[in-house]
Short mmCIF file of C-alpha atoms in Angstrom, two decimals:
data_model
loop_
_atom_site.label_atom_id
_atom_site.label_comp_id
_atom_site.label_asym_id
_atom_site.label_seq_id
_atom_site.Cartn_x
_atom_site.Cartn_y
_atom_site.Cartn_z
CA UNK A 491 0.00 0.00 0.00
CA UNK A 492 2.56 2.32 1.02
CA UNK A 493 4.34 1.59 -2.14
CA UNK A 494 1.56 2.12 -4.28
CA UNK A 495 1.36 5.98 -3.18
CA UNK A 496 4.71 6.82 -3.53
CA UNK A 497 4.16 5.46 -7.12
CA UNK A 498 1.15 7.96 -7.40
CA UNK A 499 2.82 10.31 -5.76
CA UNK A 500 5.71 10.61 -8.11
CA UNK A 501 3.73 9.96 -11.28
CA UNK A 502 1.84 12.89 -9.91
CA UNK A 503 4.94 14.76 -9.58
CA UNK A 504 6.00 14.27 -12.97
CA UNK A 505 3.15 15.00 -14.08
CA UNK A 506 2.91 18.20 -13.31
CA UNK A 507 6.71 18.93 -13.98
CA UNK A 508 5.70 18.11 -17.61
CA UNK A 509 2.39 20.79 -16.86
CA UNK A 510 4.46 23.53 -15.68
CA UNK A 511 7.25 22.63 -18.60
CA UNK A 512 4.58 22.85 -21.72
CA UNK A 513 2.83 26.08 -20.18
CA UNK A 514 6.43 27.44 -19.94
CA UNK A 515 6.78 26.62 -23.70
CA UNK A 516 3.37 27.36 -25.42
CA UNK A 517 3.67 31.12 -24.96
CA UNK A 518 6.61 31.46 -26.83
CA UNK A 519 5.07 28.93 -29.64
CA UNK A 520 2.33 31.43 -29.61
CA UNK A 521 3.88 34.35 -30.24
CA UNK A 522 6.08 32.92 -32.99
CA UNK A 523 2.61 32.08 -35.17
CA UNK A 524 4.28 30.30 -37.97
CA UNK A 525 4.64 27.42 -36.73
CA UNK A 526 8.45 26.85 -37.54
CA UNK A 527 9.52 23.59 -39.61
CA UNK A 528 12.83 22.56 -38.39
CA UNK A 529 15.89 22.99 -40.60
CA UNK A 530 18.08 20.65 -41.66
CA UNK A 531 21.42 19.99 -42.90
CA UNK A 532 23.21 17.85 -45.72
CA UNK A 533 26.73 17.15 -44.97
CA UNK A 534 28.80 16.52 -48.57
CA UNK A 535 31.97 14.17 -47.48
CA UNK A 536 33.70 11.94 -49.39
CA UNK A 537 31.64 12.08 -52.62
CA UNK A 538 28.68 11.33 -50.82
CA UNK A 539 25.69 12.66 -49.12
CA UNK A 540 25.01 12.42 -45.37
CA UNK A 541 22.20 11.33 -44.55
CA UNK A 542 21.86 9.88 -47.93
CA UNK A 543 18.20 9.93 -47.56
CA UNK A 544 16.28 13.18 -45.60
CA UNK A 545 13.05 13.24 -44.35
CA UNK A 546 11.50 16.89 -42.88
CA UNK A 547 8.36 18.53 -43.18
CA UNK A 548 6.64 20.93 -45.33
CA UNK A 549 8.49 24.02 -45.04
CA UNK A 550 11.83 22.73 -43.74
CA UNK A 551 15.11 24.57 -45.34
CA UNK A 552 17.57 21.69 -46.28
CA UNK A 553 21.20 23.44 -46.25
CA UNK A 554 24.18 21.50 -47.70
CA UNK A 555 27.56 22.38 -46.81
CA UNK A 556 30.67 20.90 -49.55
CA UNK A 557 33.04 19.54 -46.74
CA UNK A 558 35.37 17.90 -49.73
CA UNK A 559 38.32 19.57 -50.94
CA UNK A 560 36.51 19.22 -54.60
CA UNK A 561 33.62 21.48 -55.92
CA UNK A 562 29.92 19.83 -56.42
CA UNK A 563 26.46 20.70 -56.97
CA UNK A 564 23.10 19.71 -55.81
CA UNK A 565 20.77 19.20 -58.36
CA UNK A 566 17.03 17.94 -58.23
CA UNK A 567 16.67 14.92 -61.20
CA UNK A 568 13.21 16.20 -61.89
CA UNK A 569 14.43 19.77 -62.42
CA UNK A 570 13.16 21.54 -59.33
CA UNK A 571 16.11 22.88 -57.42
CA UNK A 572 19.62 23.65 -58.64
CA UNK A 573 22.81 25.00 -57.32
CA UNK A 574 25.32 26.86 -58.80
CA UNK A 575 29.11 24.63 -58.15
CA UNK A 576 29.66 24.87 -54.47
CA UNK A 577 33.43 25.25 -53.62
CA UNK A 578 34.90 23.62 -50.02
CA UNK A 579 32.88 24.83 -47.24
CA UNK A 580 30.25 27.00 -49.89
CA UNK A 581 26.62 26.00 -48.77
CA UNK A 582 23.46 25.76 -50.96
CA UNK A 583 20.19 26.09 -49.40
CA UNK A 584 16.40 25.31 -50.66
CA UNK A 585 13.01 25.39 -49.09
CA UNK A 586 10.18 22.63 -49.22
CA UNK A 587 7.45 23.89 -49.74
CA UNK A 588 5.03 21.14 -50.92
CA UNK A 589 5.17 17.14 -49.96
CA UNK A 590 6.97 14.58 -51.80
CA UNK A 591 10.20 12.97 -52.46
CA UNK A 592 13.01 15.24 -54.46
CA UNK A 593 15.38 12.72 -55.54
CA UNK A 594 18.49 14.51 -56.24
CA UNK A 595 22.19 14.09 -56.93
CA UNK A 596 25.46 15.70 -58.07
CA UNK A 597 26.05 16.92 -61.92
CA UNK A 598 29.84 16.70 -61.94
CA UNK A 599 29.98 13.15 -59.96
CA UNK A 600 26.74 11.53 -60.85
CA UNK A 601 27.33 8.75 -58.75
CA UNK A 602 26.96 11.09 -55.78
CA UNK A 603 22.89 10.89 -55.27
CA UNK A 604 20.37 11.57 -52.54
CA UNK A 605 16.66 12.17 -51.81
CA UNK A 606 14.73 14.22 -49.55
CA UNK A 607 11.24 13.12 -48.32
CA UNK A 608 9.01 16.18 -47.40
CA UNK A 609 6.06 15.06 -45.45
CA UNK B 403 57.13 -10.68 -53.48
CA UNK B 404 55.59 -7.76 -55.13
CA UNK B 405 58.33 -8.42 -57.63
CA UNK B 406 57.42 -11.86 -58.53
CA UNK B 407 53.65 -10.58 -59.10
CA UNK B 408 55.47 -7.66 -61.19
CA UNK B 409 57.50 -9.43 -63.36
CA UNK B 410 54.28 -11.70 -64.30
CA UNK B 411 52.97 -8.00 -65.40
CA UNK B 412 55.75 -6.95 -67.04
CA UNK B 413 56.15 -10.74 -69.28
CA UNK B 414 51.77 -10.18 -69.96
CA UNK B 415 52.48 -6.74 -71.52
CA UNK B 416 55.53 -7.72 -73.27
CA UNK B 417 53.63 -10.35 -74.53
CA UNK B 418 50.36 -8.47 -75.12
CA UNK B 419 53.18 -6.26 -77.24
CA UNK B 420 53.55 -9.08 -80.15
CA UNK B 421 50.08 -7.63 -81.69
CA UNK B 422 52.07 -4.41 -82.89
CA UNK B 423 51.82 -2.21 -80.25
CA UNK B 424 55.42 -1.21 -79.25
CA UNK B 425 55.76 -0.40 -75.51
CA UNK B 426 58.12 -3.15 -74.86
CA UNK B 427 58.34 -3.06 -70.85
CA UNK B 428 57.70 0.42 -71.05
CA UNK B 429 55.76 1.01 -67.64
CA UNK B 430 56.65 -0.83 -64.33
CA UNK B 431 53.28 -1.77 -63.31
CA UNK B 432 51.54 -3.63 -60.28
CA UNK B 433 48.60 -5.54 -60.54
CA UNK B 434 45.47 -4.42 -59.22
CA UNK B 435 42.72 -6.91 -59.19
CA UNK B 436 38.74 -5.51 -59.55
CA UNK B 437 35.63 -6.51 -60.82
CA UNK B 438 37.59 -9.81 -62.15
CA UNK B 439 40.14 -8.41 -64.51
CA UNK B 440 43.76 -7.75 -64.16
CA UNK B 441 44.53 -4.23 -64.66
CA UNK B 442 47.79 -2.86 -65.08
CA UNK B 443 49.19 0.27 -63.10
CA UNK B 444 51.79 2.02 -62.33
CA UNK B 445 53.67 2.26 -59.32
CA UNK B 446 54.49 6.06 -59.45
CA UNK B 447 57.65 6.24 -61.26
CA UNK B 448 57.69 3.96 -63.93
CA UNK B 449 60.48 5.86 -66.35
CA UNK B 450 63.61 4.90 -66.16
CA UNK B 451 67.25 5.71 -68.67
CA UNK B 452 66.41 2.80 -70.92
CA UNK B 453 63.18 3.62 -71.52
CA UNK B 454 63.65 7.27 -72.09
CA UNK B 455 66.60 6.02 -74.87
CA UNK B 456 64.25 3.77 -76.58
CA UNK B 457 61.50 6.61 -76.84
CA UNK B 458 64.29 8.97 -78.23
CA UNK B 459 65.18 6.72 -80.69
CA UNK B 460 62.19 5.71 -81.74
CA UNK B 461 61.13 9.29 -82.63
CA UNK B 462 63.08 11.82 -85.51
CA UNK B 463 62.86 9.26 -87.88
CA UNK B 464 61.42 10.54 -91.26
CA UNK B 465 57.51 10.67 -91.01
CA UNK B 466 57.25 10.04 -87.10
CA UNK B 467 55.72 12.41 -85.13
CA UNK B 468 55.70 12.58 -81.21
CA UNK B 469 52.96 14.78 -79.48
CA UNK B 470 52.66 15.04 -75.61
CA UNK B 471 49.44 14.94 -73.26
CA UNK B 472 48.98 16.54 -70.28
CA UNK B 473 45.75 16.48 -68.03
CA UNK B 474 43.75 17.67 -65.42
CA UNK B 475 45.39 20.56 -64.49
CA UNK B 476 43.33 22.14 -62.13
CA UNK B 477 43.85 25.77 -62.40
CA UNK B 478 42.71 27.18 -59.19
CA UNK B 479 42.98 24.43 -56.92
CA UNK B 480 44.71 25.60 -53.40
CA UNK B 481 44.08 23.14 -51.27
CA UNK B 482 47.24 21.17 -49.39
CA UNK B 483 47.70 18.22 -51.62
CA UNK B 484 49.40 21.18 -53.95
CA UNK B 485 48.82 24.87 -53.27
CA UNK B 486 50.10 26.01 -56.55
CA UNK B 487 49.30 23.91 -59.48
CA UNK B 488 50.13 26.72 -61.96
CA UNK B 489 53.77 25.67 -60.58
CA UNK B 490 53.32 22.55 -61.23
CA UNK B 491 52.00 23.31 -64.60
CA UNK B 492 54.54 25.28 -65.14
CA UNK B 493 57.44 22.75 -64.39
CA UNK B 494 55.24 20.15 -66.79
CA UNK B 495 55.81 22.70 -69.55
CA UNK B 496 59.47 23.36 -68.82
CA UNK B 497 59.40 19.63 -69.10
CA UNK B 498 57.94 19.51 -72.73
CA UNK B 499 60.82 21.76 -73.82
CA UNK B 500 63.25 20.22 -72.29
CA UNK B 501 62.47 16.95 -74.16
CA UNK B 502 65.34 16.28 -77.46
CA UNK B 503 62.66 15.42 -79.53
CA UNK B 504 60.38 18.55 -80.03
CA UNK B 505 57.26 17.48 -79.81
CA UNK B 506 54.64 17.99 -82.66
CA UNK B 507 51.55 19.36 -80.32
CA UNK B 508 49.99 18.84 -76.76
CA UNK B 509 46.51 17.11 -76.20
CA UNK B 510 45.04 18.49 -73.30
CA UNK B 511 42.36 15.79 -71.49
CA UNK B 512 40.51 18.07 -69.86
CA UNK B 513 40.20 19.89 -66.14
CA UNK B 514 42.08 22.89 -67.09
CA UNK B 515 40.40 24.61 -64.54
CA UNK B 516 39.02 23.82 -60.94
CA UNK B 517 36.40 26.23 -61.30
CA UNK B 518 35.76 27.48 -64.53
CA UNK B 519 36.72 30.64 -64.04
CA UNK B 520 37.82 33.11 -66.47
CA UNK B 521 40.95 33.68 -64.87
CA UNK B 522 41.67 30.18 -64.46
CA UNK B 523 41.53 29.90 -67.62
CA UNK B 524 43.48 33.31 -68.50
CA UNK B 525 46.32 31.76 -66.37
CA UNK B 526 46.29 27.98 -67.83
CA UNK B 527 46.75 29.87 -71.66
CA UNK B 528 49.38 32.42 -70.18
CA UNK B 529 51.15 29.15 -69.07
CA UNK B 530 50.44 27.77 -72.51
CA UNK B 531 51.59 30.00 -74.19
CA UNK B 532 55.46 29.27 -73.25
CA UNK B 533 55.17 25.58 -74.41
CA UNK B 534 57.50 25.04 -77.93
CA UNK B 535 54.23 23.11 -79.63
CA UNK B 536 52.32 25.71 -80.50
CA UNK B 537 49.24 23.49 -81.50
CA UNK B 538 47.02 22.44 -78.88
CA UNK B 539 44.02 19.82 -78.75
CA UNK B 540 41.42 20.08 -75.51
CA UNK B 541 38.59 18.46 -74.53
CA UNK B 542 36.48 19.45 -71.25
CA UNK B 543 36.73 17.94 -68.31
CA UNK B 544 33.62 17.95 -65.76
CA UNK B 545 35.36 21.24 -64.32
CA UNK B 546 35.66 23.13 -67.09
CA UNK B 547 31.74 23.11 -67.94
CA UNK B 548 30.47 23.83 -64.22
CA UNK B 549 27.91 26.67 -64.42
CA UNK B 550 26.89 27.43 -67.82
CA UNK B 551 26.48 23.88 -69.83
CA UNK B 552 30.31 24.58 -71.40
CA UNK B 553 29.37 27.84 -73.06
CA UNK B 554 33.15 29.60 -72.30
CA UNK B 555 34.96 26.58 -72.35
CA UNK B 556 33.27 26.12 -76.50
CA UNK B 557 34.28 29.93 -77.11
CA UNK B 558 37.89 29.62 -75.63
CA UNK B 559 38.97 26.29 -76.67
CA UNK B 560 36.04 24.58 -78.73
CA UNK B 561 35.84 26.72 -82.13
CA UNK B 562 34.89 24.80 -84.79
CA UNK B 563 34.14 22.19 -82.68
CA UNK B 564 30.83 20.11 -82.78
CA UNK B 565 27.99 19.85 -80.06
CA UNK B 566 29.70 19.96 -76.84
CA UNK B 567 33.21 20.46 -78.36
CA UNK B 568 34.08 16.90 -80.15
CA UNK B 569 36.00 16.99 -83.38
CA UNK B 570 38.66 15.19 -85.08
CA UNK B 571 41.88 15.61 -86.80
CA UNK B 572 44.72 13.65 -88.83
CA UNK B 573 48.36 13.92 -88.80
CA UNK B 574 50.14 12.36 -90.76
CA UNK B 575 48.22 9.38 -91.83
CA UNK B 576 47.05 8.77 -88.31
CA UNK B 577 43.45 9.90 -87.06
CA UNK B 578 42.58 11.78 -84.03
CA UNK B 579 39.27 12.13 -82.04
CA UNK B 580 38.56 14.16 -79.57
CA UNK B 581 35.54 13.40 -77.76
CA UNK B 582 33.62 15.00 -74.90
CA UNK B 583 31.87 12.63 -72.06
CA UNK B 584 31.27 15.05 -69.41
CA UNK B 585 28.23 16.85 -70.32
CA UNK B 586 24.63 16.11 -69.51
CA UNK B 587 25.36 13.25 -66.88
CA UNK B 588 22.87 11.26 -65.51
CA UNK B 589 22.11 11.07 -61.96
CA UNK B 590 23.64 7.49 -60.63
CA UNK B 591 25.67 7.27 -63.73
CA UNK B 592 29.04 8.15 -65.48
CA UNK B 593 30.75 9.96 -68.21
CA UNK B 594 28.42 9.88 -70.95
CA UNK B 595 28.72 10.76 -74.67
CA UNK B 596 25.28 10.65 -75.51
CA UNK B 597 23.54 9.41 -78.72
CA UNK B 598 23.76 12.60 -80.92
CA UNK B 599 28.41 12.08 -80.50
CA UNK B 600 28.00 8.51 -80.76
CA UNK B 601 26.22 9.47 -84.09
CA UNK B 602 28.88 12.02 -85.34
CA UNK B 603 31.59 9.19 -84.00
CA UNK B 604 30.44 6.37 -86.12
CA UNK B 605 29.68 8.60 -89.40
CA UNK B 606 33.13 10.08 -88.94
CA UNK B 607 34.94 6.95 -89.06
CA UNK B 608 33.30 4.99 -91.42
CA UNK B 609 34.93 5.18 -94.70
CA UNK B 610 38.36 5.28 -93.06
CA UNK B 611 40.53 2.50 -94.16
CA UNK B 612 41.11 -0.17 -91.44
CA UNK B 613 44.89 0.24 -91.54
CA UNK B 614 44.89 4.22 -90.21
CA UNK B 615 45.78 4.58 -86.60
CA UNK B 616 42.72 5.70 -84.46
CA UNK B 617 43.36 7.86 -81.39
CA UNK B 618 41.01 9.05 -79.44
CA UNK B 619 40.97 10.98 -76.66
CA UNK B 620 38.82 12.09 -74.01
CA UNK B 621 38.40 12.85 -70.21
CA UNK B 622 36.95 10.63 -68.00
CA UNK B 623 38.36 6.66 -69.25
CA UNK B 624 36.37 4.92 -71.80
CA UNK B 625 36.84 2.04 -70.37
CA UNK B 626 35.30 1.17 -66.64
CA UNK B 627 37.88 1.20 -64.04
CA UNK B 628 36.17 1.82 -61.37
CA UNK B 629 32.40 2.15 -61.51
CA UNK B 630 32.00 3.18 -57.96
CA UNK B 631 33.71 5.95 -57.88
CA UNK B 632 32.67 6.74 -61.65
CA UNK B 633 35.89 5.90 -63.43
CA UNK B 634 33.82 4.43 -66.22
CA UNK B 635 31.59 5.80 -69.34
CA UNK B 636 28.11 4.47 -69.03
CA UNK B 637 27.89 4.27 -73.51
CA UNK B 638 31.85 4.13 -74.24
CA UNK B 639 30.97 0.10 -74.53
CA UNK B 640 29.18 1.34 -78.30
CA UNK B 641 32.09 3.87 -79.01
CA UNK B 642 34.50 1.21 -78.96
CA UNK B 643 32.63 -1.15 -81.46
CA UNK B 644 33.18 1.69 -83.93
CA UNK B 645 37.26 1.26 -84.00
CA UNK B 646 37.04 -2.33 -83.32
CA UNK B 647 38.20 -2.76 -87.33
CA UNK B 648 41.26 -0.49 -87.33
CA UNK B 649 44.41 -2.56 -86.96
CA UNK B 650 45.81 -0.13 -84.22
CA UNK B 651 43.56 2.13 -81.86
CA UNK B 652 45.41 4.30 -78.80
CA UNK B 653 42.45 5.40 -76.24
CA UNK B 654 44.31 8.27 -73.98
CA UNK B 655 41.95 9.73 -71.16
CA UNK B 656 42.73 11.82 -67.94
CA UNK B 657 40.68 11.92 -65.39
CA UNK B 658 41.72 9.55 -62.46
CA UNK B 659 44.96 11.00 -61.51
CA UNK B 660 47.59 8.50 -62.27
CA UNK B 661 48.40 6.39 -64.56
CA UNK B 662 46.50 3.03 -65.47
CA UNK B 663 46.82 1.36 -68.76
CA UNK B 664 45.09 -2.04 -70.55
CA UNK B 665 45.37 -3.66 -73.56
CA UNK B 666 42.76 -5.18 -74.95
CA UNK B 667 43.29 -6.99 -78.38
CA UNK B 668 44.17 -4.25 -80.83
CA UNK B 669 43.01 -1.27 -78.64
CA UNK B 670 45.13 0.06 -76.31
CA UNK B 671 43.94 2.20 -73.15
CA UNK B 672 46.01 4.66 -71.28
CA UNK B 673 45.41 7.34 -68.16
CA UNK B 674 47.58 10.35 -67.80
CA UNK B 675 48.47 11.41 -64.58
CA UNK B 676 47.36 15.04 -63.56
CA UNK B 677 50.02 18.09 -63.62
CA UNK B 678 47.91 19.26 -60.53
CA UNK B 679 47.34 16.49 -57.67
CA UNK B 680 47.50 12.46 -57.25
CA UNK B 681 44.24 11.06 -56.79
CA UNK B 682 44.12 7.83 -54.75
CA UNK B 683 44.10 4.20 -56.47
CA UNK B 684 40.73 3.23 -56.93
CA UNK B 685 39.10 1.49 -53.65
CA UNK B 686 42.25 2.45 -51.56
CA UNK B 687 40.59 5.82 -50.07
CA UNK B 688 36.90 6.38 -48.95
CA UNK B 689 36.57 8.02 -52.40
CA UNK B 690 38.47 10.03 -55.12
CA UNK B 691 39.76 13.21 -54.40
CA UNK B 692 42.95 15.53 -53.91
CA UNK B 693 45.48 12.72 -52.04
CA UNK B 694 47.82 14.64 -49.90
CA UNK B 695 51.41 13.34 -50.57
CA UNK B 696 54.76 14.59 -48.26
CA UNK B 697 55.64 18.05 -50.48
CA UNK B 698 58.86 16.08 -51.66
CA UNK B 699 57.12 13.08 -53.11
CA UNK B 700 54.60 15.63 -55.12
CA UNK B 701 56.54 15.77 -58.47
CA UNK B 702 56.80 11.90 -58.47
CA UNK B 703 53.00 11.46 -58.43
CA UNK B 704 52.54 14.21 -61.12
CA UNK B 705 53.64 14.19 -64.59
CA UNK B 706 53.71 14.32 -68.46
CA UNK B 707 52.93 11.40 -71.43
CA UNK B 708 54.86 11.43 -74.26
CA UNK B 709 53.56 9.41 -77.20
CA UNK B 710 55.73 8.57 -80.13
CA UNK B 711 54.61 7.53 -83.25
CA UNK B 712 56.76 5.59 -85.56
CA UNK B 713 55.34 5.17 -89.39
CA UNK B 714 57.27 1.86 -90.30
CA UNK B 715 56.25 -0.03 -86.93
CA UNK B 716 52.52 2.00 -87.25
CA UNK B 717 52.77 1.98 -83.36
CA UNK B 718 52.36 4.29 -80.69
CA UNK B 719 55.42 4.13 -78.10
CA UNK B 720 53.85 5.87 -75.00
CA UNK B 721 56.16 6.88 -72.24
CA UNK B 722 55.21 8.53 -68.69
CA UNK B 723 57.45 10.58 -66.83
CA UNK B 724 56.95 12.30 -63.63
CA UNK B 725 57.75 15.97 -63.25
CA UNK B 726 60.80 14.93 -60.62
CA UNK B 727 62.51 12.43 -62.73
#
């Protein structure tokens, strides 16, 4: 018996930890109105892309960053993004705006290919 | 023990030689074993005294000809595996006019520039410009088209040149084509040359007596040496079939870095290495890319091909040497 309401107890406790937390939070999710998609990156290393496949939601900003010491691109196979050649360290960046999967890969080293699933 | 495998390399090629293509022994080679062929490479520094006497004397006889080709030089690249590759460049040039023959003209195989900029390219012709051939082939490598689909690379070094900037030539009695298989790629894929050159290719050869030497040069290899990292052309395979008649075909391509060579009845295949930087051996690295060698090993891993041609033998001696030797 005893054990049982230190059980409740704590549950309790946690419970409202987690209240106190989210009413601590909401305001400021509030305020911001849009509600903000996360961003997310795209390493380039080693002639590849990391994660090889991406999956954010609608409205996400995918930014990748050319960590090789050799330029590439990023360019959408069904023609719907496109980056100029991105030199070591140069980022390209491109927002999501609609569902689906963007295959895409690189136009100097075609074997270098990747997707991003917006859903 | 790497001997015993290299003299078994050394006794193929001299033996692949019989079919009348002269390189007798010309390239100390290690084997590299892939996809289930044996292909022949070289270990860095395969010149040696002999073998630059029996390219000397096989050249300034009447009618021979001896041109040089360079590759991938990289104007623009800075990074550590060779901060100044118009140095480099340079010292490949002093090189060329150094040798005793003079050589007839340079091909270029393509990555003149890193980034396809103007003064990249300004400072790859200034450099040019002090070579003793005065005649100079290009094709494009994948660097020299970045941005605008090859438009300045066509106007700088493609006039007269069809669809991307393929064309051929002949001198003296032998038959040059340059061909370009770095436009339009496909996504997963390789070099490509795409139907419309394919097209061109077989048209121009056809009518061409079976005895003329065929060159032909381009980029990436047209032949697959390694198709994960690319080293390959997805519709070379078709090229090919269209010299498969000529008694004597020299493929010459840039590209990987180093130099890789094959012989495959009467077609033989050659890489250059780069005047720039070393690129790794293929499946020794996590991929291609710059390879950072001590400073004082650079000039060993970069370097110059000198191809002789010799009318009476109607063979094609072809003889690397690295900037240091």
């Amino acid at each position: 018996m005893t054990g049982k309401s230190v059980w409740v107890a704590s549950f309790a406790a946690v419970v409202l930890i987690a209240i106190v937390l989210l009413s601590a939070g909401s305001p400021s999710v509030k305020a911001n109105d849009q509600p903000s998609a996360p961003n997310a990156e795209v390493k380039i290393d080693n002639f590849s892309f990391g994660p090889q496949t991406l999956t954010v939601p609608v409205g996400a900003t995918v930014t990748w960053t050319n960590r090789d010491d050799i330029p590439h691109t990023v360019v959408s196979t069904d023609g719907v993004f496109k980056s100029k050649v991105r030199d070591t360290d140069e980022t390209f960046s491109y927002t999501f705006t609609k569902a689906g999967t963007y295959p895409y890969f690189c136009s100097i080293h075609p074997k270098m290919t990747g997707q991003v699933m917006v859903k | 023990m790497p001997d015993k495998k290299q003299d078994l390399i050394d006794q193929t090629l001299q033996n692949l030689n019989n079919d009348g293509v002269d390189r007798r022994g010309f390239l100390k080679c290690m084997a590299w074993a892939g996809t289930g062929l044996v292909w022949t490479m070289s270990g860095g520094i395969p010149m040696s005294r002999a073998f630059a006497k029996t390219a000397d004397q096989s050249a300034g006889k009447g009618g021979d000809f001896s041109f040089v080709q360079i590759s991938d030089s990289h104007i623009g690249f800075n990074k550590p595996a060779n901060p100044d590759v118009t140095a480099t460049l340079q010292t490949a040039i002093n090189k060329i006019n150094a040798m005793s023959h003079k050589a007839d003209f340079i091909i270029h195989t393509g990555d003149l520039s890193q980034l396809s900029k103007p003064s990249e390219f300004d400072t790859l012709d200034q450099a040019l410009k002090g070579a003793s051939a005065k005649q100079i082939y290009f094709v494009p490598g994948e660097h020299d088209m970045l941005n605008d689909n090859g438009e300045q690379y066509l106007q700088r070094y493609g006039k007269g040149t069809k669809g991307t900037g393929w064309y051929s030539f002949d001198q003296k009695g032998v038959h040059f084509v340059g061909l370009v298989n770095v436009a339009n790629l496909k996504a997963g894929g390789m070099g490509s040359l795409g139907h419309e050159q394919l097209e061109w290719l077989e048209d121009d050869l056809k009518g061409r007596s079976a005895s003329t030497p065929i060159v032909l040069f381009a980029h990436i290899p047209l032949w697959t040496i390694y198709p994960e990292w690319g080293w390959g052309t997805d519709d070379s395979e078709q090229a090919l079939s269209y010299v498969e008649r000529f008694g004597s075909v020299t493929v010459l391509n840039g590209h990987i870095h180093q130099i890789m060579q094959k012989i495959e009845a009467k077609v033989s295949f050659h890489t250059a290495m780069s005047t720039a930087f070393p690129q790794p051996a293929p499946g020794t690295a996590p991929s291609a890319g710059p390879m950072k060698v001590p400073a004082d090993q650079l000039q060993q891993v970069l370097g110059i091909t000198d191809v002789n041609y010799v009318v009476s033998g109607r063979s094609l001696a072809i003889v690397d040497s690295p900037l240091g030797a």
